[in-house]
Amino acid sequence: MKPNRWIAAAALMIGAGGLILFVNSCSTLTRTVLAPPEIEGATFVGDKVCLDCHANISRAFPQSPHARLHLDQAGLRGQQGCEACHGPASKHIAAGGGNKFIVNPGRNPEACFQCHLETHAEFNLPQHHPVVEGKMNCVQCHDPHGMDIMKPAHGLAMSRQNDTCAECHRQETRPMVFEHAALREGCAVCHNPHGSVNAKLLTQRDNNLCLRCHVQVQQPSTVGQGGIFIGKEDHTQHLRFGTCWTSGCHTAVHGSNVNPYLFY
């Protein structure tokens, strides 16, 4: 193998190793919850009591990333799970269950925001899904109890993410004759699902969003000093009319049934 190929192969392996370490670090993180939700007059009872009524959830929960949450309360140091997010359960049990005397993060995202501070900040950006307004909640997109935090829990990772978005955004995720290949990688390639400063939750607001995948190549141009070629076509003049999807060209950004270049 030539030296430059050895270098490229080594860089690829280092990058892949770094990605694996990053993913593993997120999935194996153990966090101590210093301030679980408070419920006036209630005391902590431990996860085993929850099993009596919530058997299905309790059986799956040990495999969940949230099962790695620990309480740091006196007498319950190291206790995992349920009460770290739902609060002390004694009054909930005494009342025979139901929604009384228990914190339901599905209805109260503040319980999630106590740990997910960065996500909370994103929901306060100008463009965001309406979670803080109470029109949506975290569990519509995430499964807090299952092995996989994404919903639904079947298929490849990015496919799951697209399926979650498709529950509301069916028009954008329906099958197309000419699909936008970016959808295979997941909606979050172009959109920040929690919040963004850009319209439509885009991660970038200009042509650079597209040019991350559609590499621009500088070549001699028919119009002057050098042009930007994309797909063997000189786009130098096209780019001055705006973004790829607003300049009247690639307007079918999620896919087209009539044109392979994503025109309507």
mmCIF file of C-alpha atoms in Angstrom:
data_model
loop_
_atom_site.group_PDB
_atom_site.id
_atom_site.type_symbol
_atom_site.label_atom_id
_atom_site.label_comp_id
_atom_site.label_asym_id
_atom_site.label_seq_id
_atom_site.Cartn_x
_atom_site.Cartn_y
_atom_site.Cartn_z
ATOM 1 C CA MET A 1 0.000 0.000 0.000
ATOM 2 C CA LYS A 2 1.366 3.444 -0.886
ATOM 3 C CA PRO A 3 2.351 5.765 2.005
ATOM 4 C CA ASN A 4 -0.459 8.242 1.340
ATOM 5 C CA ARG A 5 -2.961 5.387 1.386
ATOM 6 C CA TRP A 6 -1.536 4.212 4.704
ATOM 7 C CA ILE A 7 -2.035 7.714 6.097
ATOM 8 C CA ALA A 8 -5.619 7.874 4.813
ATOM 9 C CA ALA A 9 -6.408 4.439 6.246
ATOM 10 C CA ALA A 10 -4.896 5.368 9.620
ATOM 11 C CA ALA A 11 -6.881 8.619 9.727
ATOM 12 C CA LEU A 12 -10.061 6.714 8.930
ATOM 13 C CA MET A 13 -9.449 4.211 11.731
ATOM 14 C CA ILE A 14 -8.656 6.982 14.220
ATOM 15 C CA GLY A 15 -11.825 8.825 13.235
ATOM 16 C CA ALA A 16 -13.921 5.685 13.537
ATOM 17 C CA GLY A 17 -12.380 4.901 16.904
ATOM 18 C CA GLY A 18 -13.148 8.404 18.132
ATOM 19 C CA LEU A 19 -16.752 8.075 17.004
ATOM 20 C CA ILE A 20 -17.125 4.746 18.828
ATOM 21 C CA LEU A 21 -15.677 6.243 22.016
ATOM 22 C CA PHE A 22 -18.041 9.219 21.733
ATOM 23 C CA VAL A 23 -21.106 6.996 21.276
ATOM 24 C CA ASN A 24 -20.079 4.678 24.077
ATOM 25 C CA SER A 25 -19.374 7.597 26.411
ATOM 26 C CA CYS A 26 -22.906 8.891 25.870
ATOM 27 C CA SER A 27 -24.571 5.492 26.261
ATOM 28 C CA THR A 28 -22.616 4.411 29.349
ATOM 29 C CA LEU A 29 -22.686 7.684 31.269
ATOM 30 C CA THR A 30 -23.681 7.314 34.927
ATOM 31 C CA ARG A 31 -25.007 10.517 36.463
ATOM 32 C CA THR A 32 -25.981 11.393 40.003
ATOM 33 C CA VAL A 33 -29.168 13.435 40.287
ATOM 34 C CA LEU A 34 -28.569 15.959 43.040
ATOM 35 C CA ALA A 35 -32.027 17.551 42.982
ATOM 36 C CA PRO A 36 -34.824 15.169 41.951
ATOM 37 C CA PRO A 37 -38.363 16.579 41.626
ATOM 38 C CA GLU A 38 -39.950 17.526 44.929
ATOM 39 C CA ILE A 39 -43.403 16.331 46.028
ATOM 40 C CA GLU A 40 -44.574 17.926 49.258
ATOM 41 C CA GLY A 41 -44.852 15.431 52.091
ATOM 42 C CA ALA A 42 -43.645 12.458 50.032
ATOM 43 C CA THR A 43 -40.657 10.247 50.796
ATOM 44 C CA PHE A 44 -38.496 7.973 48.654
ATOM 45 C CA VAL A 45 -39.419 4.289 48.622
ATOM 46 C CA GLY A 46 -37.085 2.722 46.043
ATOM 47 C CA ASP A 47 -37.607 1.214 42.597
ATOM 48 C CA LYS A 48 -38.716 -2.231 43.735
ATOM 49 C CA VAL A 49 -42.055 -0.869 44.907
ATOM 50 C CA CYS A 50 -42.756 0.479 41.396
ATOM 51 C CA LEU A 51 -42.539 -3.057 40.012
ATOM 52 C CA ASP A 52 -45.842 -4.032 41.649
ATOM 53 C CA CYS A 53 -47.902 -1.815 39.312
ATOM 54 C CA HIS A 54 -45.521 -0.953 36.476
ATOM 55 C CA ALA A 55 -44.216 -4.426 35.634
ATOM 56 C CA ASN A 56 -43.828 -3.931 31.886
ATOM 57 C CA ILE A 57 -41.921 -0.678 32.300
ATOM 58 C CA SER A 58 -39.805 -2.019 35.164
ATOM 59 C CA ARG A 59 -38.703 -5.069 33.161
ATOM 60 C CA ALA A 60 -37.420 -2.951 30.260
ATOM 61 C CA PHE A 61 -36.075 -0.083 32.321
ATOM 62 C CA PRO A 62 -32.736 -1.607 33.476
ATOM 63 C CA GLN A 63 -31.557 -1.464 29.842
ATOM 64 C CA SER A 64 -32.502 2.202 29.481
ATOM 65 C CA PRO A 65 -29.882 4.982 29.585
ATOM 66 C CA HIS A 66 -32.050 6.608 32.256
ATOM 67 C CA ALA A 67 -31.539 3.576 34.521
ATOM 68 C CA ARG A 68 -28.024 4.877 35.073
ATOM 69 C CA LEU A 69 -29.361 7.874 36.997
ATOM 70 C CA HIS A 70 -28.650 7.697 40.728
ATOM 71 C CA LEU A 71 -30.107 9.481 43.724
ATOM 72 C CA ASP A 72 -27.773 11.126 46.204
ATOM 73 C CA GLN A 73 -30.299 11.398 49.015
ATOM 74 C CA ALA A 74 -29.414 10.256 52.514
ATOM 75 C CA GLY A 75 -30.391 6.629 52.982
ATOM 76 C CA LEU A 76 -30.883 6.103 49.238
ATOM 77 C CA ARG A 77 -27.372 6.774 47.994
ATOM 78 C CA GLY A 78 -26.852 4.832 44.773
ATOM 79 C CA GLN A 79 -30.585 4.128 44.311
ATOM 80 C CA GLN A 80 -31.341 4.015 40.604
ATOM 81 C CA GLY A 81 -34.066 5.158 38.352
ATOM 82 C CA CYS A 82 -37.707 5.912 38.771
ATOM 83 C CA GLU A 83 -37.748 8.468 41.563
ATOM 84 C CA ALA A 84 -34.808 10.363 40.093
ATOM 85 C CA CYS A 85 -37.197 11.631 37.407
ATOM 86 C CA HIS A 86 -40.661 11.137 38.926
ATOM 87 C CA GLY A 87 -39.950 12.289 42.470
ATOM 88 C CA PRO A 88 -40.527 10.513 45.808
ATOM 89 C CA ALA A 89 -43.369 8.019 45.414
ATOM 90 C CA SER A 90 -44.755 7.352 48.895
ATOM 91 C CA LYS A 91 -47.872 9.541 48.502
ATOM 92 C CA HIS A 92 -48.414 8.255 44.963
ATOM 93 C CA ILE A 93 -48.502 4.683 46.284
ATOM 94 C CA ALA A 94 -50.705 5.562 49.251
ATOM 95 C CA ALA A 95 -53.219 7.139 46.836
ATOM 96 C CA GLY A 96 -53.413 3.903 44.837
ATOM 97 C CA GLY A 97 -51.511 5.198 41.816
ATOM 98 C CA GLY A 98 -52.909 7.488 39.154
ATOM 99 C CA ASN A 99 -51.428 10.844 38.220
ATOM 100 C CA LYS A 100 -51.675 12.323 41.709
ATOM 101 C CA PHE A 101 -48.570 12.925 43.779
ATOM 102 C CA ILE A 102 -46.115 12.006 41.031
ATOM 103 C CA VAL A 103 -44.169 14.000 38.461
ATOM 104 C CA ASN A 104 -44.982 13.028 34.899
ATOM 105 C CA PRO A 105 -42.202 14.267 32.581
ATOM 106 C CA GLY A 106 -44.511 13.514 29.658
ATOM 107 C CA ARG A 107 -46.656 16.429 30.798
ATOM 108 C CA ASN A 108 -43.952 18.441 32.522
ATOM 109 C CA PRO A 109 -40.760 18.850 30.459
ATOM 110 C CA GLU A 110 -39.136 20.744 33.331
ATOM 111 C CA ALA A 111 -38.370 17.351 34.843
ATOM 112 C CA CYS A 112 -36.296 16.537 31.740
ATOM 113 C CA PHE A 113 -34.713 19.991 31.574
ATOM 114 C CA GLN A 114 -33.116 19.563 35.008
ATOM 115 C CA CYS A 115 -30.527 17.264 33.413
ATOM 116 C CA HIS A 116 -30.786 18.194 29.731
ATOM 117 C CA LEU A 117 -29.660 21.789 30.088
ATOM 118 C CA GLU A 118 -28.385 22.161 26.525
ATOM 119 C CA THR A 119 -31.683 20.876 25.142
ATOM 120 C CA HIS A 120 -33.566 23.322 27.364
ATOM 121 C CA ALA A 121 -31.486 26.146 25.902
ATOM 122 C CA GLU A 122 -32.258 24.992 22.351
ATOM 123 C CA PHE A 123 -35.993 25.061 23.057
ATOM 124 C CA ASN A 124 -35.622 28.755 23.887
ATOM 125 C CA LEU A 125 -34.148 29.617 20.481
ATOM 126 C CA PRO A 126 -36.367 31.621 18.082
ATOM 127 C CA GLN A 127 -37.358 28.547 16.030
ATOM 128 C CA HIS A 128 -38.261 25.443 18.059
ATOM 129 C CA HIS A 129 -40.765 22.676 18.484
ATOM 130 C CA PRO A 130 -43.461 23.977 20.872
ATOM 131 C CA VAL A 131 -42.455 21.994 23.946
ATOM 132 C CA VAL A 132 -42.020 24.927 26.332
ATOM 133 C CA GLU A 133 -45.432 26.198 25.191
ATOM 134 C CA GLY A 134 -47.026 22.913 26.275
ATOM 135 C CA LYS A 135 -48.200 21.925 22.769
ATOM 136 C CA MET A 136 -45.725 19.022 22.596
ATOM 137 C CA ASN A 137 -43.784 16.956 25.086
ATOM 138 C CA CYS A 138 -40.541 15.025 25.181
ATOM 139 C CA VAL A 139 -42.092 11.547 25.171
ATOM 140 C CA GLN A 140 -43.705 12.140 21.774
ATOM 141 C CA CYS A 141 -40.227 11.738 20.292
ATOM 142 C CA HIS A 142 -38.334 9.861 23.006
ATOM 143 C CA ASP A 143 -38.925 6.686 25.005
ATOM 144 C CA PRO A 144 -37.591 7.455 28.493
ATOM 145 C CA HIS A 145 -37.995 3.870 29.764
ATOM 146 C CA GLY A 146 -36.834 1.668 26.874
ATOM 147 C CA MET A 147 -33.438 0.425 25.795
ATOM 148 C CA ASP A 148 -33.345 2.942 22.947
ATOM 149 C CA ILE A 149 -34.200 6.553 23.722
ATOM 150 C CA MET A 150 -35.467 7.106 20.164
ATOM 151 C CA LYS A 151 -39.018 6.173 19.127
ATOM 152 C CA PRO A 152 -40.164 3.881 17.616
ATOM 153 C CA ALA A 153 -37.758 1.196 18.801
ATOM 154 C CA HIS A 154 -37.309 -0.767 15.574
ATOM 155 C CA GLY A 155 -34.967 -0.504 12.593
ATOM 156 C CA LEU A 156 -31.697 1.342 12.057
ATOM 157 C CA ALA A 157 -30.873 4.383 14.163
ATOM 158 C CA MET A 158 -31.488 7.064 11.545
ATOM 159 C CA SER A 159 -34.515 5.249 10.197
ATOM 160 C CA ARG A 160 -36.022 5.347 13.686
ATOM 161 C CA GLN A 161 -35.395 9.054 13.846
ATOM 162 C CA ASN A 162 -37.137 9.627 10.517
ATOM 163 C CA ASP A 163 -40.075 7.476 11.629
ATOM 164 C CA THR A 164 -40.428 9.648 14.703
ATOM 165 C CA CYS A 165 -40.516 12.815 12.601
ATOM 166 C CA ALA A 166 -42.927 11.172 10.145
ATOM 167 C CA GLU A 167 -45.605 10.907 12.808
ATOM 168 C CA CYS A 168 -46.200 14.637 12.318
ATOM 169 C CA HIS A 169 -44.296 15.504 9.124
ATOM 170 C CA ARG A 170 -45.822 12.927 6.801
ATOM 171 C CA GLN A 171 -45.671 15.090 3.688
ATOM 172 C CA GLU A 172 -41.915 15.524 3.988
ATOM 173 C CA THR A 173 -41.112 11.869 4.790
ATOM 174 C CA ARG A 174 -43.357 10.004 2.374
ATOM 175 C CA PRO A 175 -41.703 7.734 -0.244
ATOM 176 C CA MET A 176 -40.626 9.494 -3.450
ATOM 177 C CA VAL A 177 -39.650 8.270 -6.904
ATOM 178 C CA PHE A 178 -36.545 10.465 -6.731
ATOM 179 C CA GLU A 179 -35.522 10.616 -3.100
ATOM 180 C CA HIS A 180 -33.159 13.073 -1.492
ATOM 181 C CA ALA A 181 -30.335 10.841 -0.301
ATOM 182 C CA ALA A 182 -29.881 12.979 2.814
ATOM 183 C CA LEU A 183 -33.078 11.453 4.199
ATOM 184 C CA ARG A 184 -31.285 8.119 4.445
ATOM 185 C CA GLU A 185 -28.976 9.731 6.998
ATOM 186 C CA GLY A 186 -31.796 11.223 9.032
ATOM 187 C CA CYS A 187 -33.733 14.463 9.277
ATOM 188 C CA ALA A 188 -31.248 15.832 11.824
ATOM 189 C CA VAL A 189 -28.599 16.060 9.099
ATOM 190 C CA CYS A 190 -30.295 19.290 8.016
ATOM 191 C CA HIS A 191 -32.583 20.134 10.943
ATOM 192 C CA ASN A 192 -31.975 20.633 14.644
ATOM 193 C CA PRO A 193 -35.048 18.932 16.152
ATOM 194 C CA HIS A 194 -35.030 20.921 19.399
ATOM 195 C CA GLY A 195 -34.408 24.451 18.206
ATOM 196 C CA SER A 196 -32.446 26.712 15.896
ATOM 197 C CA VAL A 197 -31.870 30.363 15.061
ATOM 198 C CA ASN A 198 -32.744 29.500 11.460
ATOM 199 C CA ALA A 199 -36.178 29.098 9.874
ATOM 200 C CA LYS A 200 -37.529 25.541 9.604
ATOM 201 C CA LEU A 201 -35.034 24.448 12.299
ATOM 202 C CA LEU A 202 -32.236 24.307 9.710
ATOM 203 C CA THR A 203 -28.713 23.814 10.993
ATOM 204 C CA GLN A 204 -27.504 26.382 8.431
ATOM 205 C CA ARG A 205 -29.531 28.997 6.594
ATOM 206 C CA ASP A 206 -27.560 29.370 3.321
ATOM 207 C CA ASN A 207 -26.080 27.285 0.495
ATOM 208 C CA ASN A 208 -23.464 25.866 2.844
ATOM 209 C CA LEU A 209 -26.143 23.517 4.149
ATOM 210 C CA CYS A 210 -26.227 21.765 0.767
ATOM 211 C CA LEU A 211 -22.565 22.205 -0.080
ATOM 212 C CA ARG A 212 -21.539 20.067 2.902
ATOM 213 C CA CYS A 213 -22.616 17.050 0.825
ATOM 214 C CA HIS A 214 -22.665 18.445 -2.708
ATOM 215 C CA VAL A 215 -18.997 19.278 -2.918
ATOM 216 C CA GLN A 216 -18.139 22.408 -4.847
ATOM 217 C CA VAL A 217 -15.204 22.076 -7.256
ATOM 218 C CA GLN A 218 -13.331 25.077 -8.587
ATOM 219 C CA GLN A 219 -12.798 24.762 -12.356
ATOM 220 C CA PRO A 220 -12.217 27.166 -15.272
ATOM 221 C CA SER A 221 -15.556 28.859 -15.944
ATOM 222 C CA THR A 222 -17.258 29.871 -19.145
ATOM 223 C CA VAL A 223 -18.193 33.175 -17.493
ATOM 224 C CA GLY A 224 -14.873 34.448 -16.227
ATOM 225 C CA GLN A 225 -12.284 33.826 -13.543
ATOM 226 C CA GLY A 226 -13.367 30.383 -12.393
ATOM 227 C CA GLY A 227 -16.601 28.742 -11.465
ATOM 228 C CA ILE A 228 -18.228 26.574 -8.838
ATOM 229 C CA PHE A 229 -19.127 23.270 -10.416
ATOM 230 C CA ILE A 230 -21.684 20.984 -8.790
ATOM 231 C CA GLY A 231 -22.776 17.844 -10.601
ATOM 232 C CA LYS A 232 -20.632 18.808 -13.631
ATOM 233 C CA GLU A 233 -22.591 22.028 -14.080
ATOM 234 C CA ASP A 234 -21.298 25.536 -13.494
ATOM 235 C CA HIS A 235 -23.399 26.956 -10.633
ATOM 236 C CA THR A 236 -21.574 30.270 -10.384
ATOM 237 C CA GLN A 237 -24.490 32.308 -11.713
ATOM 238 C CA HIS A 238 -27.172 30.200 -10.038
ATOM 239 C CA LEU A 239 -25.849 30.710 -6.520
ATOM 240 C CA ARG A 240 -26.299 34.484 -6.678
ATOM 241 C CA PHE A 241 -30.083 34.057 -6.757
ATOM 242 C CA GLY A 242 -30.245 32.656 -3.223
ATOM 243 C CA THR A 243 -30.165 29.273 -1.558
ATOM 244 C CA CYS A 244 -30.428 26.064 -3.527
ATOM 245 C CA TRP A 245 -34.063 25.603 -2.473
ATOM 246 C CA THR A 246 -35.300 29.219 -2.762
ATOM 247 C CA SER A 247 -33.747 30.280 -6.051
ATOM 248 C CA GLY A 248 -36.379 28.454 -8.092
ATOM 249 C CA CYS A 249 -34.232 25.376 -8.682
ATOM 250 C CA HIS A 250 -34.139 22.497 -6.172
ATOM 251 C CA THR A 251 -37.420 23.349 -4.487
ATOM 252 C CA ALA A 252 -38.441 19.729 -3.810
ATOM 253 C CA VAL A 253 -35.817 19.390 -1.087
ATOM 254 C CA HIS A 254 -37.295 16.247 0.495
ATOM 255 C CA GLY A 255 -37.771 14.393 -2.789
ATOM 256 C CA SER A 256 -39.620 14.548 -6.075
ATOM 257 C CA ASN A 257 -41.908 12.258 -8.035
ATOM 258 C CA VAL A 258 -41.162 13.981 -11.350
ATOM 259 C CA ASN A 259 -37.532 15.107 -11.479
ATOM 260 C CA PRO A 260 -34.252 13.464 -10.400
ATOM 261 C CA TYR A 261 -32.740 16.889 -9.650
ATOM 262 C CA LEU A 262 -35.465 17.598 -7.091
ATOM 263 C CA PHE A 263 -37.355 20.151 -9.167
ATOM 264 C CA TYR A 264 -41.118 20.598 -8.916
#
